[in-house]
Amino acid sequence: MQIQITDEIENHFKDKNIEFAVGSLVRGFYEKKVTMTNKDALMSVFALTSKQANLCLNIVEEIKTLNKAN
């Protein structure tokens, strides 16, 4: 499956924790039809700060929006 991302999103992936969390969330959304939107759960599962968890949720929403047209 080919997912489109922007350069801005790709820059966030320099932080491997964010890359892994976003990748897992996107995979869950597209392959398993599961959506995780609970920031506290993200913080616990992926060992993220509150700011990082919010960023991940925003990135996933942006990815979903970018890929709706495809």
Coordinates of C-alpha atoms in Angstrom, one line a residue:
M1 CA 0.0 0.0 0.0
Q2 CA 1.3 3.4 -1.0
I3 CA 0.7 6.3 1.5
Q4 CA 1.4 9.8 0.5
I5 CA 3.0 12.2 3.0
T6 CA 4.3 15.7 2.8
D7 CA 7.9 16.9 3.4
E8 CA 6.7 18.5 6.6
I9 CA 5.4 15.1 7.9
E10 CA 8.6 13.4 6.8
N11 CA 10.6 15.9 8.9
H12 CA 8.7 14.8 12.0
F13 CA 9.9 11.3 11.3
K14 CA 13.5 12.3 12.4
D15 CA 12.2 11.4 15.8
K16 CA 11.9 7.6 15.6
N17 CA 9.3 7.4 18.4
I18 CA 7.0 9.6 16.4
E19 CA 7.7 7.7 13.2
F20 CA 6.9 4.4 14.9
A21 CA 3.8 5.6 16.6
V22 CA 2.4 7.3 13.4
G23 CA 3.3 4.2 11.4
S24 CA 1.5 1.9 13.8
L25 CA -1.6 4.2 13.9
V26 CA -1.8 4.5 10.1
R27 CA -1.3 0.7 9.7
G28 CA -4.1 0.2 12.2
F29 CA -6.4 2.6 10.4
Y30 CA -5.8 1.2 6.9
E31 CA -5.3 -2.5 7.5
K32 CA -7.3 -3.2 10.6
K33 CA -9.9 -0.4 10.4
V34 CA -9.0 0.6 14.0
T35 CA -8.7 4.2 15.0
M36 CA -6.9 5.2 18.2
T37 CA -7.7 8.8 19.3
N38 CA -7.0 8.6 23.0
K39 CA -3.9 10.7 23.8
D40 CA -3.3 9.0 27.2
A41 CA -3.3 5.6 25.6
L42 CA -0.8 6.8 23.0
M43 CA 1.4 8.2 25.7
S44 CA 1.4 4.9 27.5
V45 CA 1.8 2.5 24.6
F46 CA 4.4 4.4 22.7
A47 CA 6.2 6.2 25.6
L48 CA 5.4 9.7 24.2
T49 CA 5.0 13.0 25.9
S50 CA 1.6 14.8 25.7
K51 CA 3.0 17.1 23.0
Q52 CA 4.3 14.2 21.0
A53 CA 1.0 12.3 21.3
N54 CA -0.9 15.3 20.1
L55 CA 1.5 15.7 17.2
C56 CA 1.1 12.0 16.2
L57 CA -2.7 12.3 16.2
N58 CA -2.5 15.5 14.1
I59 CA -0.1 13.8 11.6
V60 CA -2.4 10.7 11.3
E61 CA -5.4 13.0 10.6
E62 CA -3.3 14.9 8.0
I63 CA -2.2 11.6 6.3
K64 CA -5.8 10.4 6.2
T65 CA -6.9 13.7 4.6
L66 CA -4.0 13.6 2.0
N67 CA -4.9 10.0 1.0
K68 CA -8.7 10.4 0.8
A69 CA -8.4 11.5 -2.9
N70 CA -6.5 8.3 -3.7

